[in-house]
Short mmCIF file of C-alpha atoms and ligand atoms in Angstrom, two decimals:
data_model
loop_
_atom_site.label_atom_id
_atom_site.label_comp_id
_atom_site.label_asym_id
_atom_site.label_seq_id
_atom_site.Cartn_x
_atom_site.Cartn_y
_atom_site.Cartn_z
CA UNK A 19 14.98 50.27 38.68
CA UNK A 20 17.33 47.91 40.60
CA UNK A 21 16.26 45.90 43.44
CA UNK A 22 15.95 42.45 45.04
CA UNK A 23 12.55 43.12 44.80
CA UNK A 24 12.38 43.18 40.49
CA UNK A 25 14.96 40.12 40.83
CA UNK A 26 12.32 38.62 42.10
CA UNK A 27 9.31 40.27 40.26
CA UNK A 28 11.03 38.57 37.17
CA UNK A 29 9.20 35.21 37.77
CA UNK A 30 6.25 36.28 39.87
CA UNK A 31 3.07 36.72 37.40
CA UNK A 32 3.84 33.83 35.73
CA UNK A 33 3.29 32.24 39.17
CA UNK A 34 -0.39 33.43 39.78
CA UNK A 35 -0.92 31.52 36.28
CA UNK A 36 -3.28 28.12 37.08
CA UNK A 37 -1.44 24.80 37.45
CA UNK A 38 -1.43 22.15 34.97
CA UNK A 39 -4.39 20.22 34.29
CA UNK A 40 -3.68 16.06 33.49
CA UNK A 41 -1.25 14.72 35.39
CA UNK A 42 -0.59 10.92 37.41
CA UNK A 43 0.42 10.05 40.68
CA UNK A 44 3.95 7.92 40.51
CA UNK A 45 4.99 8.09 44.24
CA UNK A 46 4.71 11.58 45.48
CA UNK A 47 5.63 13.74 42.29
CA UNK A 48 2.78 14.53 39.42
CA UNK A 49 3.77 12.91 35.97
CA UNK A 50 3.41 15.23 32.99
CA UNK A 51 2.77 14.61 29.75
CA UNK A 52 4.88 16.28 26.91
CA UNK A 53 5.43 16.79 23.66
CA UNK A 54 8.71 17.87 21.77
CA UNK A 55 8.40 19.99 19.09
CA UNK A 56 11.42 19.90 16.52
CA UNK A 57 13.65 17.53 18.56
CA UNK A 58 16.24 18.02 16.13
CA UNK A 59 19.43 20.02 17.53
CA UNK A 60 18.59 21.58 20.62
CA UNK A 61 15.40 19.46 21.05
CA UNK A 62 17.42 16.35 21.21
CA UNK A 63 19.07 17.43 24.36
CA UNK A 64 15.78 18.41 25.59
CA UNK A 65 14.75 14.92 24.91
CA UNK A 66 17.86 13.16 26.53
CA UNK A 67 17.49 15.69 29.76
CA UNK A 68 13.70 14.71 30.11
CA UNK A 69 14.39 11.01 29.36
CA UNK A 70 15.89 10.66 32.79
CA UNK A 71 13.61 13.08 33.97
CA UNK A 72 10.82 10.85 36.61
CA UNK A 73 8.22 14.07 36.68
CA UNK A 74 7.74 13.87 32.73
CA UNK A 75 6.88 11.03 30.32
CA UNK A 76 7.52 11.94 26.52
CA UNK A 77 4.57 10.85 24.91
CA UNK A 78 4.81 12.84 21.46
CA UNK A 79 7.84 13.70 19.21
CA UNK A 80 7.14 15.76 16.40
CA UNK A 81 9.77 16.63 13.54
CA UNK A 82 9.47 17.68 9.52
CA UNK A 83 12.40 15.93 9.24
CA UNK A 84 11.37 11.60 8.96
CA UNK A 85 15.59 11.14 9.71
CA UNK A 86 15.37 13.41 12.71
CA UNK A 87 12.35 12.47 14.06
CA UNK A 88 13.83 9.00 13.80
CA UNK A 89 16.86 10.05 15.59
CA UNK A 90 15.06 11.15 18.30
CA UNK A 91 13.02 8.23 18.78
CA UNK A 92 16.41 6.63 19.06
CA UNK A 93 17.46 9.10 21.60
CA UNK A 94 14.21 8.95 23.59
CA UNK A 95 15.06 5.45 23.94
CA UNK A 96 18.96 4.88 24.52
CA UNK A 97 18.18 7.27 27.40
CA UNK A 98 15.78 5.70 29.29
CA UNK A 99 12.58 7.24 27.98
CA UNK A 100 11.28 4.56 26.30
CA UNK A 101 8.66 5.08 22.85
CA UNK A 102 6.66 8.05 21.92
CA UNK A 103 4.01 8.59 19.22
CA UNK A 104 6.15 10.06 16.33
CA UNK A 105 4.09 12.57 13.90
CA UNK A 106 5.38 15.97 11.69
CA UNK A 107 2.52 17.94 12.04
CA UNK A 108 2.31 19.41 15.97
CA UNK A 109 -1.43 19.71 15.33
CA UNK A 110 -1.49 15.80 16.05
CA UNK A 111 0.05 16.32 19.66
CA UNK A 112 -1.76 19.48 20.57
CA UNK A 113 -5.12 17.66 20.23
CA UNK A 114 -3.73 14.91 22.56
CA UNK A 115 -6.02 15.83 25.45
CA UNK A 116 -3.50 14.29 27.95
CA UNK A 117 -0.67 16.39 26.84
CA UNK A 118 -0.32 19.24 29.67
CA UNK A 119 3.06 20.88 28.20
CA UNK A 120 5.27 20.98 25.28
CA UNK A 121 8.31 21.97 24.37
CA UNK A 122 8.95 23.93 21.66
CA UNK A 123 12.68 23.51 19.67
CA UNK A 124 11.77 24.42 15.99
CA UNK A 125 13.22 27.69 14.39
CA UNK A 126 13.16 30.71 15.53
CA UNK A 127 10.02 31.79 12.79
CA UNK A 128 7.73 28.80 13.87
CA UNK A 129 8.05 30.09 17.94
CA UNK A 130 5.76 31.99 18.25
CA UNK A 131 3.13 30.42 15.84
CA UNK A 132 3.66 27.47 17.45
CA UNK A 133 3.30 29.09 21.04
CA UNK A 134 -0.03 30.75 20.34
CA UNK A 135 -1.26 27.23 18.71
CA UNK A 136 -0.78 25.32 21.79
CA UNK A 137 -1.70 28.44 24.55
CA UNK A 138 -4.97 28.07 22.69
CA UNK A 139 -5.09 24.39 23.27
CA UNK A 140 -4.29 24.78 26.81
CA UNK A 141 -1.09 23.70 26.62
CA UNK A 142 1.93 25.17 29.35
CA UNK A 143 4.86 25.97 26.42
CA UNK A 144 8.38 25.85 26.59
CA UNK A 145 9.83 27.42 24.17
CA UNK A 146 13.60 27.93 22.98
CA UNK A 147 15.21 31.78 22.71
CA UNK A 148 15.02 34.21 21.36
CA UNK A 149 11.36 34.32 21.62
CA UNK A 150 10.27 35.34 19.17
CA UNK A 151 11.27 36.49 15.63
CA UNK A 152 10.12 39.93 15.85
CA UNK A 153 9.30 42.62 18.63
CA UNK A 154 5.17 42.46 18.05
CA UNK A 155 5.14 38.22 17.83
CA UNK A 156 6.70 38.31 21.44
CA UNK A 157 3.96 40.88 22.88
CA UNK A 158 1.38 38.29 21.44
CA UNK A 159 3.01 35.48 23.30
CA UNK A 160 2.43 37.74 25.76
CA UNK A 161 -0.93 38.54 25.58
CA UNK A 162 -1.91 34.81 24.79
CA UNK A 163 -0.24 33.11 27.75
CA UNK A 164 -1.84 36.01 30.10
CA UNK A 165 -5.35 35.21 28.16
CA UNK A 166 -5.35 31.36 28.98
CA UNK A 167 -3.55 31.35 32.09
CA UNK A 168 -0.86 28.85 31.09
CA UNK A 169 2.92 28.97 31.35
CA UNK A 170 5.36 30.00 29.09
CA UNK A 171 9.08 29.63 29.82
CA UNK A 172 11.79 30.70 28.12
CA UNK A 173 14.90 28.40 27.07
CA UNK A 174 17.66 30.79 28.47
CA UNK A 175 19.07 27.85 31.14
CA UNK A 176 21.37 30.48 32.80
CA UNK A 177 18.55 32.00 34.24
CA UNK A 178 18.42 28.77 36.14
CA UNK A 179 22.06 28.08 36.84
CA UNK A 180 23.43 28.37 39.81
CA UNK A 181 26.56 30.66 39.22
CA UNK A 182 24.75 33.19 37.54
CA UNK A 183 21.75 33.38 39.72
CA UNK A 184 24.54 34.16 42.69
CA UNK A 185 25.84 36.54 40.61
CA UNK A 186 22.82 38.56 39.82
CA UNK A 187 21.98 38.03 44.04
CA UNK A 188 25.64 40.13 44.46
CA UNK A 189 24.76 42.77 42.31
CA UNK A 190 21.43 43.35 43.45
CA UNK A 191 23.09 43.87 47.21
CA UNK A 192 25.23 46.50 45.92
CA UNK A 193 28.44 44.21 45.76
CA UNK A 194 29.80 46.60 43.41
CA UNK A 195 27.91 50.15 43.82
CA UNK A 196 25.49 51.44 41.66
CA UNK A 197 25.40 49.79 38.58
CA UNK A 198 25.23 52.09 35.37
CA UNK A 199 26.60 49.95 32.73
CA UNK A 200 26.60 46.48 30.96
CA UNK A 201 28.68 44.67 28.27
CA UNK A 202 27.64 41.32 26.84
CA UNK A 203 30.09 40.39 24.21
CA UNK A 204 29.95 37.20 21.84
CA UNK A 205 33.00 36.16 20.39
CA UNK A 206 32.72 32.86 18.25
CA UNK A 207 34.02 30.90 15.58
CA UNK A 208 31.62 30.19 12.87
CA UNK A 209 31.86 28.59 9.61
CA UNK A 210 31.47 29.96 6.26
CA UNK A 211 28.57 28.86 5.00
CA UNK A 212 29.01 29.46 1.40
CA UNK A 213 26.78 31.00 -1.52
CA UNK A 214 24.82 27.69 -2.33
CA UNK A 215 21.88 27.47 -4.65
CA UNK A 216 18.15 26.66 -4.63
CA UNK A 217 17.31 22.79 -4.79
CA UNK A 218 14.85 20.57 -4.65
CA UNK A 219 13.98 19.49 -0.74
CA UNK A 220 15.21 16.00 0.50
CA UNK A 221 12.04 13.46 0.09
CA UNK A 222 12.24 12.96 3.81
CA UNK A 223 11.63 16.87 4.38
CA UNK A 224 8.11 18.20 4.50
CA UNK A 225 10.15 21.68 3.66
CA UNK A 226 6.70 23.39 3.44
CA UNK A 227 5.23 22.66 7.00
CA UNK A 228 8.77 24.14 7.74
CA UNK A 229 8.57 27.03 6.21
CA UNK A 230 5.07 27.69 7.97
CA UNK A 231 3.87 30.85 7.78
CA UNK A 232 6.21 32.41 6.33
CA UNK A 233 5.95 33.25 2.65
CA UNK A 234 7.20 30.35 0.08
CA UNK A 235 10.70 30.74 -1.19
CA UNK A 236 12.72 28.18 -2.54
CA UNK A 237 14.50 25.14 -0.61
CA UNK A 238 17.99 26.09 -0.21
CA UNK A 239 20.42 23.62 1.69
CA UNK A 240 21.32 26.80 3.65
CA UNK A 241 18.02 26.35 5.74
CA UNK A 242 17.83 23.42 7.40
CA UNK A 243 19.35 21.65 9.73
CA UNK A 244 20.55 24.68 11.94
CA UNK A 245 21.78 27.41 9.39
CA UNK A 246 18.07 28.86 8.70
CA UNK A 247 19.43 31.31 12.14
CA UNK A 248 21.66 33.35 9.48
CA UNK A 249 18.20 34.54 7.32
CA UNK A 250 15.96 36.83 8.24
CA UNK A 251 13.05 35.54 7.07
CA UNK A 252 14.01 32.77 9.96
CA UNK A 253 16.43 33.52 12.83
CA UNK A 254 17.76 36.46 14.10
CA UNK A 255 21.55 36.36 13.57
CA UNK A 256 23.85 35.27 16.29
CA UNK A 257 22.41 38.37 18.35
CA UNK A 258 19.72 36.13 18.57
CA UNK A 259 20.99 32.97 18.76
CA UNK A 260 24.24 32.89 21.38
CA UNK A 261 24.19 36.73 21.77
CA UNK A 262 20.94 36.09 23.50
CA UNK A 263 21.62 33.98 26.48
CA UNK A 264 24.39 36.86 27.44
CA UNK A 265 22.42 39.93 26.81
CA UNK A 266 19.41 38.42 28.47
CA UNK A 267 22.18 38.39 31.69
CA UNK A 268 23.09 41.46 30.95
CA UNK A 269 19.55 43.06 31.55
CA UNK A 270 19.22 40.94 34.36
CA UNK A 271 22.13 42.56 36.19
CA UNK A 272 21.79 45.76 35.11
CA UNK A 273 18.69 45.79 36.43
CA UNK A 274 16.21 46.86 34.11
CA UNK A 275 12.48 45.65 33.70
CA UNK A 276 11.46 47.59 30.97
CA UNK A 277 12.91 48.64 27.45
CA UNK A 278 15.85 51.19 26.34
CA UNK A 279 14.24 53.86 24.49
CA UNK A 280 17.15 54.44 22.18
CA UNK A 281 19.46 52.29 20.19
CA UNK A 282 22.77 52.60 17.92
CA UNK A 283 24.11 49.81 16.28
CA UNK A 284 26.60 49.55 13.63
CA UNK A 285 28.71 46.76 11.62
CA UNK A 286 28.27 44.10 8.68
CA UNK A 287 30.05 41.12 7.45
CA UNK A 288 33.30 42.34 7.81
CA UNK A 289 34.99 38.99 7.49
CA UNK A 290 32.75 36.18 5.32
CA UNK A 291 31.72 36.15 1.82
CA UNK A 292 28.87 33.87 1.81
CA UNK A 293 24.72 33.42 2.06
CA UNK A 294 24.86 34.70 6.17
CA UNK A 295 22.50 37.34 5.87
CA UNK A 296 23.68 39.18 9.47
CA UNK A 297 26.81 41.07 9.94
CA UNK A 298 29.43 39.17 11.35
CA UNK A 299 31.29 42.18 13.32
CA UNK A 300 28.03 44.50 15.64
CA UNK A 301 28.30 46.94 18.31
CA UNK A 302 25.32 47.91 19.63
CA UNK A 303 24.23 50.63 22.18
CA UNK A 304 21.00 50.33 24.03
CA UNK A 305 20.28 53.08 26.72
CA UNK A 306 17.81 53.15 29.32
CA UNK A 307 16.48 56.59 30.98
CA UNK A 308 13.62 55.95 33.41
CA UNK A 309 13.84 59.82 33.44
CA UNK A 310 15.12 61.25 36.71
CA UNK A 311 18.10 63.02 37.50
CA UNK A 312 18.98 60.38 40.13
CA UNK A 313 22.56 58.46 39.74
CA UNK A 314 20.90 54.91 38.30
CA UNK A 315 18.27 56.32 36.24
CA UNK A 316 19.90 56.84 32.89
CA UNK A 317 21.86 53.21 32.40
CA UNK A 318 23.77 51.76 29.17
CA UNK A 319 24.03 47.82 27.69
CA UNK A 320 26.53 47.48 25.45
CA UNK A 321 26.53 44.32 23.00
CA UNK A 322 29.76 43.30 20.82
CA UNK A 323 29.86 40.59 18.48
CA UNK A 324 32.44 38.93 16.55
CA UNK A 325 31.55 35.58 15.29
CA UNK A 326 35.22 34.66 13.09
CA UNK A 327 37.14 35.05 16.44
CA UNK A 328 39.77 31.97 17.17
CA UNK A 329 40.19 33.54 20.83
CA UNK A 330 38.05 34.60 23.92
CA UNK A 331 38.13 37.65 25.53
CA UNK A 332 38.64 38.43 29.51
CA UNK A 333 38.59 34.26 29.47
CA UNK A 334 35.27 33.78 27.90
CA UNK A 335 34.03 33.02 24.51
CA UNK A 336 30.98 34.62 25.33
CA UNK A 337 30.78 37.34 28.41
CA UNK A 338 29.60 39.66 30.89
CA UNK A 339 31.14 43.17 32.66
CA UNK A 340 28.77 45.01 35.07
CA UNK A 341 30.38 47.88 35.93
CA UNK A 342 29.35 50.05 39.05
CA UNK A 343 29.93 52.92 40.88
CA UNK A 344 32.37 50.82 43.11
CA UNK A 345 33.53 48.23 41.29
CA UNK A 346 33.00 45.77 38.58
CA UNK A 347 31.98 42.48 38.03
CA UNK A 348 32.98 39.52 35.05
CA UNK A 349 30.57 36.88 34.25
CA UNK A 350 31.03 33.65 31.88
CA UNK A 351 27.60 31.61 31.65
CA UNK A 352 30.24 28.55 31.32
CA UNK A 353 32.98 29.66 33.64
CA UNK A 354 33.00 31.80 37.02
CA UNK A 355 32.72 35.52 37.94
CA UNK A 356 35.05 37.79 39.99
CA UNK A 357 34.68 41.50 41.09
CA UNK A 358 37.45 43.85 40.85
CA UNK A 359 37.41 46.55 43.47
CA UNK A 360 38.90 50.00 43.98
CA UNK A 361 42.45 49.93 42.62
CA UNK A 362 41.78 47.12 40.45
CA UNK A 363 41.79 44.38 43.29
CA UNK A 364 40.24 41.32 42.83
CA UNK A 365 37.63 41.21 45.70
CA UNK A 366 35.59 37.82 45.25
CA UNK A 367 35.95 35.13 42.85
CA UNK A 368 33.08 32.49 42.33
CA UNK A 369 33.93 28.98 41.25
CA UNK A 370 33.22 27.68 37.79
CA UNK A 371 29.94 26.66 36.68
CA UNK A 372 28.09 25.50 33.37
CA UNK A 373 24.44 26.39 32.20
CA UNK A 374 22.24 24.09 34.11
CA UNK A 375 19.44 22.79 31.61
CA UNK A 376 17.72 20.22 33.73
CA UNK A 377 17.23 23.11 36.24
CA UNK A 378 15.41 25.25 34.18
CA UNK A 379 13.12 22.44 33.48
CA UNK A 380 12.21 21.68 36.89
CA UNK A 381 11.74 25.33 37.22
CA UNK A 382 9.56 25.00 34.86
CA UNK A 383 7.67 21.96 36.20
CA UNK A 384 7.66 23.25 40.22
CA UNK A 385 5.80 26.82 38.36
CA UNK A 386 3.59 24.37 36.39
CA UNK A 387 2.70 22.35 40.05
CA UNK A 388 2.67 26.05 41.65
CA UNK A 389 5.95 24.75 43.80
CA UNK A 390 8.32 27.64 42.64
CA UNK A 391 7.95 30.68 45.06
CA UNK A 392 9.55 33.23 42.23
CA UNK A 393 7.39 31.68 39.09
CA UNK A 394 8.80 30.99 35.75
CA UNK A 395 12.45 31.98 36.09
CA UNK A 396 12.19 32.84 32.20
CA UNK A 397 9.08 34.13 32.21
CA UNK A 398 7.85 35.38 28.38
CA UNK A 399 6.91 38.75 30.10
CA UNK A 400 10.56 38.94 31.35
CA UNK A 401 12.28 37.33 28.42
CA UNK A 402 10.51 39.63 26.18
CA UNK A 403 12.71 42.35 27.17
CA UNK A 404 15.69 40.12 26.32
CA UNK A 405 14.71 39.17 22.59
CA UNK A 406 13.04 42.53 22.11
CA UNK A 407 16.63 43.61 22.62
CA UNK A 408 17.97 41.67 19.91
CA UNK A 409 15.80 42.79 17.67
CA UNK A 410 16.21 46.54 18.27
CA UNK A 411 19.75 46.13 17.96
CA UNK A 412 19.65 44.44 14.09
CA UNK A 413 17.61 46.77 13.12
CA UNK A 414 20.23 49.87 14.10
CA UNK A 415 22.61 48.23 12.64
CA UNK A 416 20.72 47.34 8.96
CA UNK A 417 19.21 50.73 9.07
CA UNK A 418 22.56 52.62 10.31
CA UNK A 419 20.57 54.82 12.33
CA UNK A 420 19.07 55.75 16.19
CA UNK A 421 16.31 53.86 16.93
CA UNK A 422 13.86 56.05 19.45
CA UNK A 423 11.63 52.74 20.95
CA UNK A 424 8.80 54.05 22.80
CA UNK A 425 8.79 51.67 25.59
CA UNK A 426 4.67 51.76 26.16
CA UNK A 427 4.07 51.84 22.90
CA UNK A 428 6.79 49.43 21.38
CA UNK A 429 6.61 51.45 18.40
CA UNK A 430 9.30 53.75 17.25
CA UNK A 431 7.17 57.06 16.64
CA UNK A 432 7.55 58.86 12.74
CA UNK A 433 9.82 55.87 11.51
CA UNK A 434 7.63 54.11 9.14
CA UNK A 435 10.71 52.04 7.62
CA UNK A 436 12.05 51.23 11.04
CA UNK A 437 8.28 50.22 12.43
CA UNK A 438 8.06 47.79 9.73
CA UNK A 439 10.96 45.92 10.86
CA UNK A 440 9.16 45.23 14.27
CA UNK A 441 6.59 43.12 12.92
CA UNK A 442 6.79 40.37 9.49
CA UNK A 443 5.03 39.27 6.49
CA UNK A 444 3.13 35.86 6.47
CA UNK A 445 1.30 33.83 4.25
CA UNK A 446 -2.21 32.17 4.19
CA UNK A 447 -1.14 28.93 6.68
CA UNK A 448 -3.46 27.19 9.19
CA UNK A 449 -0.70 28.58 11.95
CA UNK A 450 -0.60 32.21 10.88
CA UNK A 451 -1.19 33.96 13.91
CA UNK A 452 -4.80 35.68 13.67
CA UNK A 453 -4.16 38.59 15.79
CA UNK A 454 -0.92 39.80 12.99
N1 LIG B 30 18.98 27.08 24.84
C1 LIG B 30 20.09 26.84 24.16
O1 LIG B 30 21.18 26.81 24.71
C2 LIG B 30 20.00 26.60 22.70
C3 LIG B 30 21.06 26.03 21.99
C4 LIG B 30 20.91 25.82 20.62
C5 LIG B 30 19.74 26.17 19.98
N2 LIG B 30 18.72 26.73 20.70
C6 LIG B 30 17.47 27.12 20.06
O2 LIG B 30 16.78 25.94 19.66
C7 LIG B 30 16.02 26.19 18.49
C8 LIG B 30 16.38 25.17 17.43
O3 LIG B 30 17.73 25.37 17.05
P1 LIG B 30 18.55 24.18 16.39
O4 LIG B 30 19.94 24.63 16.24
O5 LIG B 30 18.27 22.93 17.14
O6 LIG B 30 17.84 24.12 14.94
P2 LIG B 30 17.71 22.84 13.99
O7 LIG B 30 17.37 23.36 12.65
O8 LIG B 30 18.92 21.99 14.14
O9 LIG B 30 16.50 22.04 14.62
C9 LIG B 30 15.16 22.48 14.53
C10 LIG B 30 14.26 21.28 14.28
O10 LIG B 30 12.91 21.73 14.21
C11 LIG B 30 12.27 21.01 13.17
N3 LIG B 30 11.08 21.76 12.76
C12 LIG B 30 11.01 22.92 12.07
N4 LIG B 30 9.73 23.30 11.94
C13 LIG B 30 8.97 22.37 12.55
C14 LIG B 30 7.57 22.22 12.76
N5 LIG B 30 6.67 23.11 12.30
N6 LIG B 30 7.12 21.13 13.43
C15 LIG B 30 8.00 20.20 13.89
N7 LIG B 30 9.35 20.29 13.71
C16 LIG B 30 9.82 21.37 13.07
C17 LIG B 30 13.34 20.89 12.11
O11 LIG B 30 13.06 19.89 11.17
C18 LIG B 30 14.56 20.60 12.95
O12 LIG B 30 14.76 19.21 13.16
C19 LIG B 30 16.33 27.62 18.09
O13 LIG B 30 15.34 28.48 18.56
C20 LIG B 30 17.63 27.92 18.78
O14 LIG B 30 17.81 29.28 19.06
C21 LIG B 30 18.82 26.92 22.03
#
């Protein structure tokens, strides 16, 4: 359940996937050609990282937004990337024949749409976390990147950082014993977002190529830029927005390549009276049982979140504890780790570090040129597991109840209501997945 070996397994399938198809000769190092998809927040640093990037030329930006897209034209060019063909409908850059990967920064509802879209146009994806916006559209990512042999990473940078990875290396070697539990807690501030109306979308909006597939429902100025991640129909809550990065560590460390098979979860909005659709104050429980009577079989993740908090906790907003039959570890994804020891001595401390974007990019670009010996290092297979975790645990805590996941399956057996939850409505929409 834990080894070196399924450190390593993490990345490896996505390695036997073929390498990218178009791509130049500058000097020694292939050229590719990309599009960004939704370079609007977290696309824009996407687009200033790979500006300075030499292995990639931007050739397409795509935004719904005319001012954002704009902006990120700007960006492209103030760092260094010089001009890209500018479009709001990603149909346009998937048909570019010279494109060999994009990158995928839209809302969490258009991921996975999006993904299958350009897996069937032979595109390598990378696409921002969680995933997915439900369990069954992340097994179809799945399914689709295994089908056409292409790439799809995973935007969880600390996965390529260089702190955490040494982290996860002492852990696997038994730094602190045998390693039955894991906490990931995220502690933020967030705003109150208010109860605002329905409106009329900003001319410079196409707010129905945003909504995509999902079905229509009135503009709200709650949606868009950024805030869509507190509705359902959209994001996932800040489970699956910061939570994400640190449970996704969690698993790593803990060890576990496959699903918990049952989950508790409880809290609400203990704290804001507004349109945020997610509770504000979770605990979840996710426990793992692979079945034997062996110390190590039966292992627990634990995931706290309180998002009005004007303080961190053990020194990080959000935060890691591994906790083994010898010892323990604490992780930040931007600070250091330490292990405490037997009578609560610190035993090794590691030096600060921050989550390393440009390195999970050229991860991504040494799997796409077949360079990186472990694969993707955020490998949809592996992050999967990660989102799949996130959405387990919102839907203990809406339902109040124990969620029994069949692992195999991914289906909860004899809960209709709760089985529902794993999948989503959609409308008629050229990207509606076909296999939902
Ligand atoms: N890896 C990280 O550390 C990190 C950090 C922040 C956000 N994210 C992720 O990045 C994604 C975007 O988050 P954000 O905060 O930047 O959101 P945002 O709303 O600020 O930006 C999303 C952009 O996508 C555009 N868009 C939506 N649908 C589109 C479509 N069909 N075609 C083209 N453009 C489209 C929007 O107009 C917007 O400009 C989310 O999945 C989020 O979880 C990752």
């Amino acid at each position: 359940m834990h080894s070196r070996r399924s450190f390593l397994r993490q990345g490896a399938l996505a390695a036997t996937a073929s390498v990218a198809g178009p791509a130049i000769l500058r000097g020694q190092s292939p050229v590719h050609t990309v599009g960004i998809i939704g370079p609007g927040g977290m696309g824009s640093n996407h687009v200033r990282t790979l500006a300075k990037n030499p292995r990639v030329r931007i050739a397409w930006l795509c935004d719904v937004d005319r001012t954002r897209l704009a902006a990120a034209a700007k960006t492209l060019a103030d760092a260094g990337g010089g001009t890209a063909k500018t479009t709001g409908d990603l149909r346009q850059v998937l048909a570019d024949a010279a494109v060999d990967a994009v990158w995928i920064a839209t809302p969490d509802h258009w991921h996975a749409p999006a993904t299958l879209l350009a897996l069937a146009a032979g595109k390598h994806v990378y696409v921002e976390k969680p995933c997915s916006h439900n369990v069954h559209e992340g097994r179809l990512m799945i399914d689709a990147a295994r089908r056409t042999g292409r790439i799809v990473q995973v935007g969880t940078q600390s996965r390529s950082t260089a702190h955490v990875r040494a982290a996860i290396e002492r852990l696997r070697s038994g730094a602190i014993g045998t390693i039955l539990a894991a906490k990931a807690w995220n502690s933020q501030l967030r705003s109150n977002i208010g109860h605002v109306p329905a409106s009329e979308p900003p001319d410079t909006f196409d707010y129905d190529t945003w909504l995509g597939p999902v079905p229509h429902r009135p503009y709200h100025e709650n949606f868009h830029p950024g805030r869509w991640r507190w509705f359902r129909a959209f994001g996932a809550g800040d489970m699956g927005n910061d939570g994400v990065h640190d449970i996704d560590i969690a698993a790593w460390g803990l060890g576990v390549d496959t699903h918990p098979r049952r989950i508790t979860g409880s809290g609400g909005k203990y704290f804001f009276d507004d349109d945020q659709e997610f509770p504000d104050t979770e605990y979840v429980s996710f426990e793992y049982d692979s079945g034997t009577n062996e110390v190590g079989s039966k292992k627990q993740l634990i995931f706290e979140q309180r998002i009005w908090s004007p303080y961190h906790q053990e020194d990080a907003e959000n935060g890691n504890a591994w906790y083994g039959t010898e010892g323990m570890m604490l992780l930040a994804k931007s600070g250091g780790w330490k292990i405490i020891g037997k009578g609560n001595k610190v035993i090794e401390e590691h030096p600060r570090g921050t989550p390393n974007l440009a390195a999970h990019h050229a991860n991504f670009l040494d799997t796409l040129e077949g360079k990186s010996p472990e694969g993707a290092h955020a490998d949809i297979a592996v992050h999967h597991f990660s989102s799949t975790l996130c959405h387990l645990g919102n839907m203990a805590t809406l339902l109040g109840r124990t969620l029994h996941f069949d692992p195999a399956t991914e289906q909860i057996p004899d809960d209709t209501e709760a089985n529902a939850l794993l999948k989503r409505d959609y409308r008629d929409h050229w990207a509606t997945p076909q296999q939902v």
